[in-house]
C-alpha positions as semicolon CSV with decimal commas, in nm:
position;residue;x (nm);y (nm);z (nm)
1;M;-0,029;-0,002;0,020
2;I;0,072;0,349;-0,070
3;T;0,136;0,616;0,145
4;T;0,070;0,973;0,141
5;D;0,458;0,961;0,242
6;D;0,537;0,786;-0,028
7;L;0,392;1,018;-0,268
8;S;0,535;1,290;-0,147
9;I;0,931;1,140;-0,202
10;Q;0,801;1,006;-0,570
11;R;0,703;1,339;-0,691
12;P;1,004;1,537;-0,633
13;T;1,284;1,215;-0,717
14;E;0,971;1,195;-1,064
15;H;1,045;1,559;-1,116
16;R;1,455;1,604;-1,103
17;T;1,416;1,299;-1,334
18;L;1,232;1,476;-1,610
19;L;1,475;1,716;-1,552
20;R;1,729;1,466;-1,611
21;E;1,578;1,386;-1,913
22;I;1,544;1,714;-2,103
23;G;1,884;1,784;-1,960
24;V;2,014;1,511;-2,197
25;A;1,784;1,599;-2,502
26;V;1,854;1,947;-2,504
27;A;2,236;1,878;-2,492
28;G;2,214;1,630;-2,767
29;F;2,060;1,878;-3,005
30;I;2,249;2,097;-2,892
31;A;2,578;1,891;-2,992
32;M;2,376;1,860;-3,331
33;C;2,385;2,241;-3,413
34;L;2,803;2,246;-3,323
35;V;2,842;1,992;-3,563
36;I;2,650;2,163;-3,782
37;L;2,755;2,536;-3,763
38;F;3,137;2,483;-3,737
39;K;3,083;2,344;-4,125
40;A;3,085;2,601;-4,339
41;P;2,769;2,591;-4,593
42;Q;2,776;2,491;-4,936
43;L;2,507;2,513;-5,213
44;L;2,483;2,160;-5,339
45;E;2,259;2,098;-5,589
46;P;2,040;2,319;-5,846
47;D;1,758;2,334;-5,557
48;D;1,950;2,504;-5,326
49;Y;2,001;2,775;-5,617
50;A;1,619;2,790;-5,669
51;Y;1,521;2,808;-5,364
52;R;1,746;3,077;-5,194
53;A;1,661;3,289;-5,476
54;S;1,273;3,243;-5,387
55;I;1,376;3,350;-5,015
56;V;1,603;3,654;-5,118
57;A;1,291;3,747;-5,318
58;L;0,992;3,721;-5,059
59;S;1,206;3,888;-4,808
60;E;1,168;4,187;-4,996
61;G;0,812;4,139;-5,078
62;H;0,765;3,888;-5,403
63;V;0,665;3,591;-5,445
64;L;0,672;3,705;-5,825
65;L;0,866;3,878;-6,012
66;T;0,835;4,060;-6,287
67;N;1,088;4,021;-6,628
68;A;1,281;4,268;-6,447
69;Q;1,338;4,203;-6,118
70;Y;1,386;3,871;-6,254
71;L;1,693;3,966;-6,399
72;A;1,779;4,193;-6,115
73;L;1,761;3,924;-5,878
74;K;1,941;3,692;-6,126
75;A;2,238;3,978;-6,176
76;Q;2,269;3,983;-5,738
77;L;2,324;3,588;-5,764
78;T;2,527;3,554;-6,065
79;A;2,828;3,606;-5,850
80;S;2,715;3,325;-5,641
81;G;2,607;3,075;-5,860
82;G;2,284;3,257;-5,976
83;I;1,946;3,096;-6,000
84;S;1,815;2,773;-6,063
85;Q;1,483;2,583;-6,139
86;W;1,253;2,888;-6,198
87;V;0,974;2,889;-6,481
88;H;0,797;3,173;-6,677
89;L;0,467;3,169;-6,597
90;A;0,182;3,220;-6,879
91;S;0,140;3,582;-6,677
92;G;0,446;3,679;-6,785
93;K;0,569;3,605;-6,390
94;W;0,827;3,444;-6,316
95;I;0,839;3,182;-6,001
96;S;1,053;2,889;-5,867
97;E;0,941;2,577;-5,974
98;K;0,963;2,420;-5,617
99;N;0,673;2,408;-5,428
100;P;0,620;2,769;-5,228
101;G;0,609;2,696;-4,879
102;Y;0,938;2,689;-4,733
103;P;1,035;3,072;-4,814
104;F;0,752;3,121;-4,561
105;F;0,956;2,989;-4,287
106;A;1,239;3,089;-4,357
107;V;1,219;3,436;-4,467
108;V;1,257;3,581;-4,088
109;F;1,582;3,456;-4,071
110;Q;1,688;3,587;-4,383
111;W;1,606;3,895;-4,269
112;F;1,812;3,897;-3,984
113;H;2,107;3,717;-4,192
114;A;2,074;3,396;-3,955
115;L;1,915;3,166;-4,226
116;R;2,096;2,867;-4,101
117;G;1,880;2,896;-3,776
118;A;1,586;2,801;-3,990
119;P;1,633;2,446;-4,019
120;L;1,765;2,447;-3,630
121;L;1,496;2,640;-3,505
122;Y;1,267;2,362;-3,668
123;G;1,421;2,099;-3,570
124;A;1,397;2,248;-3,191
125;F;1,008;2,207;-3,224
126;A;0,997;1,831;-3,352
127;S;1,263;1,748;-3,053
128;G;1,017;1,928;-2,866
129;G;0,706;1,716;-3,021
130;L;0,885;1,408;-3,015
131;F;0,996;1,446;-2,613
132;Y;0,643;1,461;-2,556
133;G;0,522;1,166;-2,734
134;A;0,771;0,927;-2,693
135;R;0,777;1,036;-2,292
136;R;0,380;0,964;-2,323
137;W;0,406;0,657;-2,482
138;L;0,737;0,456;-2,351
139;G;0,743;0,674;-1,976
140;K;1,087;0,803;-1,855
141;W;1,395;0,872;-2,134
142;G;1,154;0,712;-2,412
143;G;1,145;1,127;-2,490
144;T;1,498;1,201;-2,460
145;F;1,578;0,868;-2,660
146;A;1,385;0,981;-2,951
147;V;1,492;1,344;-2,984
148;L;1,877;1,184;-2,994
149;L;1,796;0,894;-3,232
150;Y;1,609;1,192;-3,474
151;C;1,897;1,464;-3,436
152;S;2,167;1,247;-3,464
153;S;2,159;1,085;-3,822
154;G;2,384;1,134;-4,144
155;A;2,072;1,243;-4,304
156;A;1,918;1,459;-4,043
157;L;2,239;1,682;-3,975
158;T;2,314;1,679;-4,348
159;F;1,962;1,895;-4,450
160;A;2,001;2,075;-4,095
161;W;2,364;2,211;-4,235
162;R;2,156;2,305;-4,591
163;S;1,961;2,575;-4,488
164;T;1,867;2,663;-4,852
165;M;1,685;2,348;-4,825
166;P;1,316;2,264;-4,744
167;T;1,410;1,880;-4,615
168;F;1,531;1,853;-4,294
169;T;1,269;2,146;-4,250
170;D;0,948;1,974;-4,343
171;A;1,090;1,629;-4,180
172;S;1,071;1,834;-3,823
173;F;0,731;1,949;-3,925
174;I;0,585;1,609;-3,971
175;A;0,814;1,495;-3,684
176;A;0,662;1,723;-3,444
177;G;0,307;1,690;-3,560
178;A;0,359;1,262;-3,522
179;G;0,471;1,341;-3,137
180;I;0,239;1,581;-3,031
181;L;-0,073;1,432;-3,179
182;L;0,060;1,066;-2,983
183;G;0,098;1,284;-2,648
184;A;-0,247;1,437;-2,721
185;L;-0,409;1,084;-2,794
186;L;-0,258;0,901;-2,459
187;S;-0,322;1,225;-2,265
188;H;-0,661;1,042;-2,080
189;D;-0,550;1,269;-1,779
190;V;-0,573;1,579;-1,971
191;A;-0,817;1,846;-1,977
192;T;-0,971;1,869;-2,250
193;R;-0,964;2,195;-2,419
194;R;-0,533;2,131;-2,377
195;R;-0,597;1,799;-2,588
196;L;-0,847;2,021;-2,823
197;W;-0,509;2,259;-2,851
198;L;-0,212;1,992;-2,881
199;G;-0,431;1,849;-3,159
200;V;-0,470;2,137;-3,417
201;L;-0,080;2,236;-3,309
202;A;-0,075;1,885;-3,459
203;F;-0,243;1,892;-3,784
204;L;-0,116;2,257;-3,844
205;S;0,256;2,065;-3,839
206;F;0,142;1,830;-4,079
207;D;-0,026;2,137;-4,317
208;A;0,282;2,320;-4,283
209;A;0,466;1,991;-4,423
210;V;0,265;1,980;-4,703
211;F;0,325;2,293;-4,796
212;I;0,670;2,286;-4,831
213;R;0,631;1,964;-5,006
214;Y;0,300;1,841;-5,105
215;T;0,380;1,454;-5,109
216;N;0,378;1,495;-4,769
217;M;0,013;1,483;-4,729
218;F;0,050;1,132;-4,691
219;A;0,137;1,168;-4,378
220;L;-0,141;1,427;-4,304
221;A;-0,360;1,117;-4,455
222;V;-0,229;0,866;-4,163
223;G;-0,287;1,104;-3,892
224;L;-0,626;1,195;-3,990
225;V;-0,690;0,795;-4,023
226;A;-0,554;0,715;-3,665
227;V;-0,731;1,004;-3,509
228;V;-1,070;0,866;-3,643
229;V;-0,961;0,514;-3,557
230;C;-0,856;0,598;-3,195
231;Y;-1,129;0,809;-3,164
232;K;-1,331;0,559;-2,879
233;A;-1,028;0,450;-2,731
234;A;-0,831;0,759;-2,707
235;S;-1,189;0,887;-2,495
236;L;-1,188;1,217;-2,772
237;K;-1,476;1,408;-2,765
238;R;-1,633;1,586;-3,077
239;S;-1,545;1,877;-3,012
240;M;-1,200;1,788;-3,047
241;L;-1,271;1,600;-3,390
242;I;-1,448;1,897;-3,548
243;A;-1,129;2,097;-3,438
244;W;-0,837;1,909;-3,581
245;V;-1,047;1,763;-3,934
246;G;-1,152;2,201;-3,934
247;S;-0,809;2,279;-3,992
248;V;-0,643;2,006;-4,191
249;V;-0,995;2,167;-4,422
250;A;-0,894;2,520;-4,356
251;F;-0,553;2,447;-4,501
252;G;-0,669;2,291;-4,808
253;V;-0,893;2,588;-4,858
254;F;-0,604;2,804;-4,813
255;D;-0,348;2,603;-5,082
256;L;-0,616;2,563;-5,332
257;I;-0,658;2,965;-5,300
258;F;-0,275;3,044;-5,288
259;N;-0,263;2,764;-5,632
260;K;-0,498;2,968;-5,786
261;L;-0,327;3,351;-5,718
262;V;-0,040;3,226;-5,828
263;Y;-0,007;2,949;-6,075
264;G;-0,388;3,026;-6,247
265;G;-0,546;2,729;-6,155
266;F;-0,668;2,536;-5,814
267;L;-0,431;2,246;-5,833
268;K;-0,164;2,402;-6,078
269;T;0,214;2,408;-5,875
270;G;0,560;2,494;-6,083
271;Y;0,601;2,178;-6,241
272;S;0,522;2,111;-6,565
273;A;0,256;1,823;-6,669
274;G;0,498;1,462;-6,632
275;E;0,810;1,666;-6,554
276;I;0,776;1,444;-6,207
277;T;0,708;1,152;-6,255
278;F;0,597;0,801;-6,028
279;N;0,557;0,453;-6,184
280;I;0,594;0,077;-6,032
281;A;0,877;-0,037;-6,254
282;S;1,075;0,199;-6,086
283;I;0,999;0,039;-5,772
284;L;1,240;-0,276;-5,805
285;P;1,547;-0,056;-5,888
286;N;1,478;0,129;-5,638
287;L;1,427;-0,157;-5,370
288;E;1,763;-0,271;-5,508
289;R;1,927;0,043;-5,493
290;M;1,823;0,262;-5,203
291;P;1,835;0,070;-4,860
292;K;2,232;0,103;-4,884
293;Y;2,203;0,478;-4,871
294;L;1,936;0,514;-4,667
295;I;2,129;0,263;-4,342
296;E;2,409;0,434;-4,409
297;S;2,267;0,794;-4,345
298;T;2,005;0,636;-4,084
299;P;2,169;0,369;-3,892
300;M;1,830;0,376;-3,681
301;L;1,647;0,194;-3,991
302;V;1,756;-0,096;-3,800
303;L;1,650;-0,066;-3,499
304;S;1,295;0,074;-3,681
305;L;1,246;-0,244;-3,825
306;A;1,351;-0,451;-3,519
307;T;1,044;-0,278;-3,358
308;I;0,785;-0,375;-3,618
309;I;0,903;-0,766;-3,550
310;W;0,934;-0,751;-3,227
311;V;0,605;-0,547;-3,145
312;V;0,425;-0,798;-3,368
313;V;0,602;-1,113;-3,200
314;R;0,468;-0,925;-2,872
315;L;0,125;-0,865;-2,962
316;V;0,102;-1,233;-3,054
317;Q;0,209;-1,371;-2,760
318;S;-0,052;-1,139;-2,512
319;R;-0,333;-1,407;-2,700
320;S;-0,217;-1,645;-2,464
321;A;-0,433;-1,716;-2,198
322;N;-0,164;-1,662;-1,865
323;V;-0,034;-1,340;-2,029
324;K;-0,195;-1,096;-1,752
325;P;-0,387;-0,807;-1,857
326;L;-0,219;-0,543;-1,785
327;K;0,016;-0,678;-2,026
328;R;-0,154;-0,786;-2,300
329;D;-0,342;-0,409;-2,303
330;R;0,013;-0,290;-2,316
331;A;0,100;-0,501;-2,612
332;R;-0,186;-0,384;-2,825
333;R;-0,144;-0,024;-2,730
334;D;0,204;-0,107;-2,868
335;G;0,076;-0,260;-3,186
336;L;-0,157;-0,008;-3,207
337;V;0,116;0,297;-3,197
338;A;0,363;0,139;-3,397
339;L;0,102;0,028;-3,625
340;F;0,037;0,390;-3,765
341;L;0,405;0,486;-3,725
342;M;0,459;0,222;-3,973
343;L;0,194;0,371;-4,169
344;G;0,332;0,724;-4,206
345;W;0,625;0,575;-4,277
346;F;0,578;0,311;-4,536
347;A;0,323;0,539;-4,695
348;M;0,633;0,825;-4,817
349;W;0,868;0,547;-4,905
350;G;0,631;0,359;-5,068
351;L;0,572;0,646;-5,242
352;Y;0,894;0,742;-5,349
353;S;1,000;0,433;-5,425
354;M;0,784;0,463;-5,757
355;Y;0,999;0,785;-5,835
356;S;1,168;0,726;-6,198
357;W;1,440;0,994;-6,110
358;T;1,591;0,809;-5,817
359;V;1,671;0,530;-6,073
360;N;1,812;0,730;-6,304
361;Q;2,051;0,958;-6,014
362;T;2,138;0,570;-5,875
363;L;2,285;0,483;-6,164
364;G;2,704;0,459;-6,206
365;N;2,871;0,729;-5,961
366;V;2,606;0,746;-5,708
367;N;2,656;1,092;-5,500
368;S;2,345;0,955;-5,269
369;V;2,296;1,346;-5,030
370;H;2,082;1,410;-5,414
371;V;1,867;1,078;-5,338
372;I;1,808;1,014;-4,992
373;R;1,635;1,335;-4,915
374;F;1,283;1,309;-5,042
375;Y;1,302;0,972;-4,756
376;L;1,355;1,191;-4,472
377;P;1,028;1,325;-4,381
378;A;0,975;0,964;-4,248
379;L;1,252;1,060;-3,979
380;G;1,056;1,127;-3,703
381;M;0,828;0,833;-3,735
382;I;1,122;0,626;-3,772
383;A;1,311;0,731;-3,437
384;L;0,969;0,701;-3,294
385;L;1,006;0,342;-3,321
386;A;1,371;0,274;-3,304
387;A;1,288;0,462;-2,895
388;W;1,037;0,167;-2,813
389;F;1,339;-0,085;-2,922
390;L;1,552;0,136;-2,681
391;K;1,346;0,093;-2,396
392;Q;1,297;-0,275;-2,424
393;L;1,703;-0,329;-2,386
394;P;1,885;-0,360;-2,073
395;K;1,945;0,030;-1,896
396;W;2,298;0,015;-2,012
397;T;2,276;-0,073;-2,361
398;A;2,054;0,205;-2,459
399;P;2,341;0,474;-2,407
400;I;2,631;0,310;-2,605
401;L;2,389;0,196;-2,900
402;L;2,286;0,601;-2,902
403;V;2,672;0,714;-2,906
404;I;2,765;0,452;-3,180
405;I;2,447;0,550;-3,367
406;G;2,565;0,945;-3,306
407;A;2,966;0,866;-3,441
408;L;2,815;0,722;-3,709
409;G;2,578;1,032;-3,786
410;V;2,874;1,256;-3,776
411;V;3,097;0,987;-4,001
412;S;2,802;1,014;-4,251
413;F;2,748;1,401;-4,162
414;H;3,113;1,478;-4,363
415;S;3,109;1,164;-4,677
416;L;2,786;1,326;-4,778
417;T;2,864;1,697;-4,733
418;G;3,280;1,621;-4,844
419;A;3,419;1,728;-5,142
420;Q;3,123;1,890;-5,301
421;G;3,095;2,181;-5,504
422;G;2,804;2,345;-5,662
423;P;2,611;2,230;-5,973
424;G;2,846;2,205;-6,231
425;G;3,180;2,285;-6,018
426;G;3,025;2,647;-5,948
427;P;3,064;2,812;-5,576
428;G;2,902;2,634;-5,286
429;G;2,849;2,976;-5,143
430;G;2,878;3,303;-5,109
431;P;2,866;3,623;-4,942
432;G;2,681;3,601;-4,611
433;G;2,819;3,260;-4,502
434;G;2,847;3,179;-4,132
435;F;2,555;3,175;-3,959
436;G;2,368;3,365;-4,177
437;G;2,372;3,078;-4,446
438;P;2,522;3,018;-4,818
439;G;2,490;3,400;-5,063
440;G;2,212;3,599;-5,041
441;A;2,152;3,947;-5,214
442;P;2,115;4,280;-5,065
443;S;1,776;4,477;-5,016
444;G;1,575;4,642;-5,222
445;Q;1,789;4,569;-5,536
446;L;1,478;4,420;-5,755
447;G;1,331;4,675;-5,907
448;K;1,531;4,684;-6,243
449;P;1,795;4,455;-6,455
450;S;2,127;4,568;-6,378
451;K;2,359;4,733;-6,672
452;G;2,459;4,474;-6,912
453;S;2,217;4,256;-6,854
454;T;2,021;4,016;-7,098
455;P;1,701;3,875;-7,131
456;P;1,667;3,509;-6,902
457;S;1,628;3,167;-7,147
458;G;1,635;2,824;-7,159
459;G;1,250;2,720;-7,168
460;P;0,998;2,698;-7,469
461;G;0,906;3,078;-7,607
462;G;1,171;3,293;-7,409
463;L;1,017;3,541;-7,227
464;G;0,668;3,490;-7,386
465;G;0,551;3,132;-7,265
466;P;0,619;2,840;-6,960
467;G;1,011;2,778;-6,916
468;T;1,336;2,710;-6,720
469;N;1,559;2,992;-6,715
470;G;1,927;2,797;-6,799
471;G;2,068;2,852;-6,425
472;P;2,422;2,742;-6,300
473;P;2,598;2,478;-6,521
474;G;2,564;2,204;-6,481
475;A;2,178;2,266;-6,328
476;S;1,880;2,015;-6,435
477;S;1,530;1,938;-6,300
478;G;1,311;1,640;-6,267
479;N;1,332;1,611;-5,889
480;A;1,071;1,691;-5,695
481;N;1,119;1,943;-5,438
């Protein structure tokens, strides 16, 4: 029997344990930031140049550019690689072909000349969401394990380092959304209003990820399915369901209107028809080639796959009549959580297993930094599954595995980012390096083309119709986002 004195002793102890967990998680995140910031930034592929131009343009108040503004921006950025993968719309305006969301989340950092802080801030948000969800699910140290796993892979380090790419930011929004939603569904003891707003925050995070990369809608869809399926088991209120689904509907309406105003059609994007292709014939070659690069850059994949097998085995064993009800209930809860994490992970990876562009990019001499990024959005769900695995091991085992995974992550990071240049051997950085990030452009300079500028070219119809500008040497399009 637990007495009042026992409880008074347990509360301070639990509080100290929580503070230690938070302290270790924060230390892990700070270590990630230091590893990243001590390495000078570079622009590794045409996409960096496309996003950088969008961020600079938006920092001066422009989503779409006139011909004169485009020429002025191109002249400003020529010294550090120019512009790549922008398209000339039928309206006569210019815009990047990439999904439009990331510049809106990065522009504030551009204003303060601290662009490198953008992915790190959103990584902190992801860490908070993962800590909350994993601790609610796994108990003590579960949240810490999830944060350390998320921050330590070579893939995470590489794309958190690349501040002109959206990859780590949209992965962080999905990770935060998955963690917060998981915590909200498991928080039976939390006030209704607080659970409602936690769920809204989770789905706004998913919405933000979709705005950055439209294929992230698969993670959003799995989140919605999880809420519907777990409605009764999670003791949700109708007001929660209405608010959560309503936030998604509101975002969908906003996005359709945005597309109409910017691209000229509710379902139009900057990509031309047929530029991005997915087909069943690409599945086998991608399955043969991609696992090597994914495991090298994200070794916790092995733990996550082991978790799925272990959870299934325990679920089968829990059906025995000799298993205690509490243990059976725990096995079923773990099975349900693991199921939806797996569905979110496999839905996004399943889509990109059909991506034809990665098939072509994994022939011959492969630079894996260009292909692993499409798989990064599932990183948060993978980290949650791997954290479950660590929680099942003896206490001394988890720290050892985390150190090994972290060391492999740093090695992978330097391998993925080492000896890289811009497209076609172009410059990797430019003015505004350091914490400010790769080269930007002075403010207030988009009014007119500079002396000696030439009209952009490279797309059908020159200045009269849709097309892509030449971009830096070696630039090529065809890779989504």
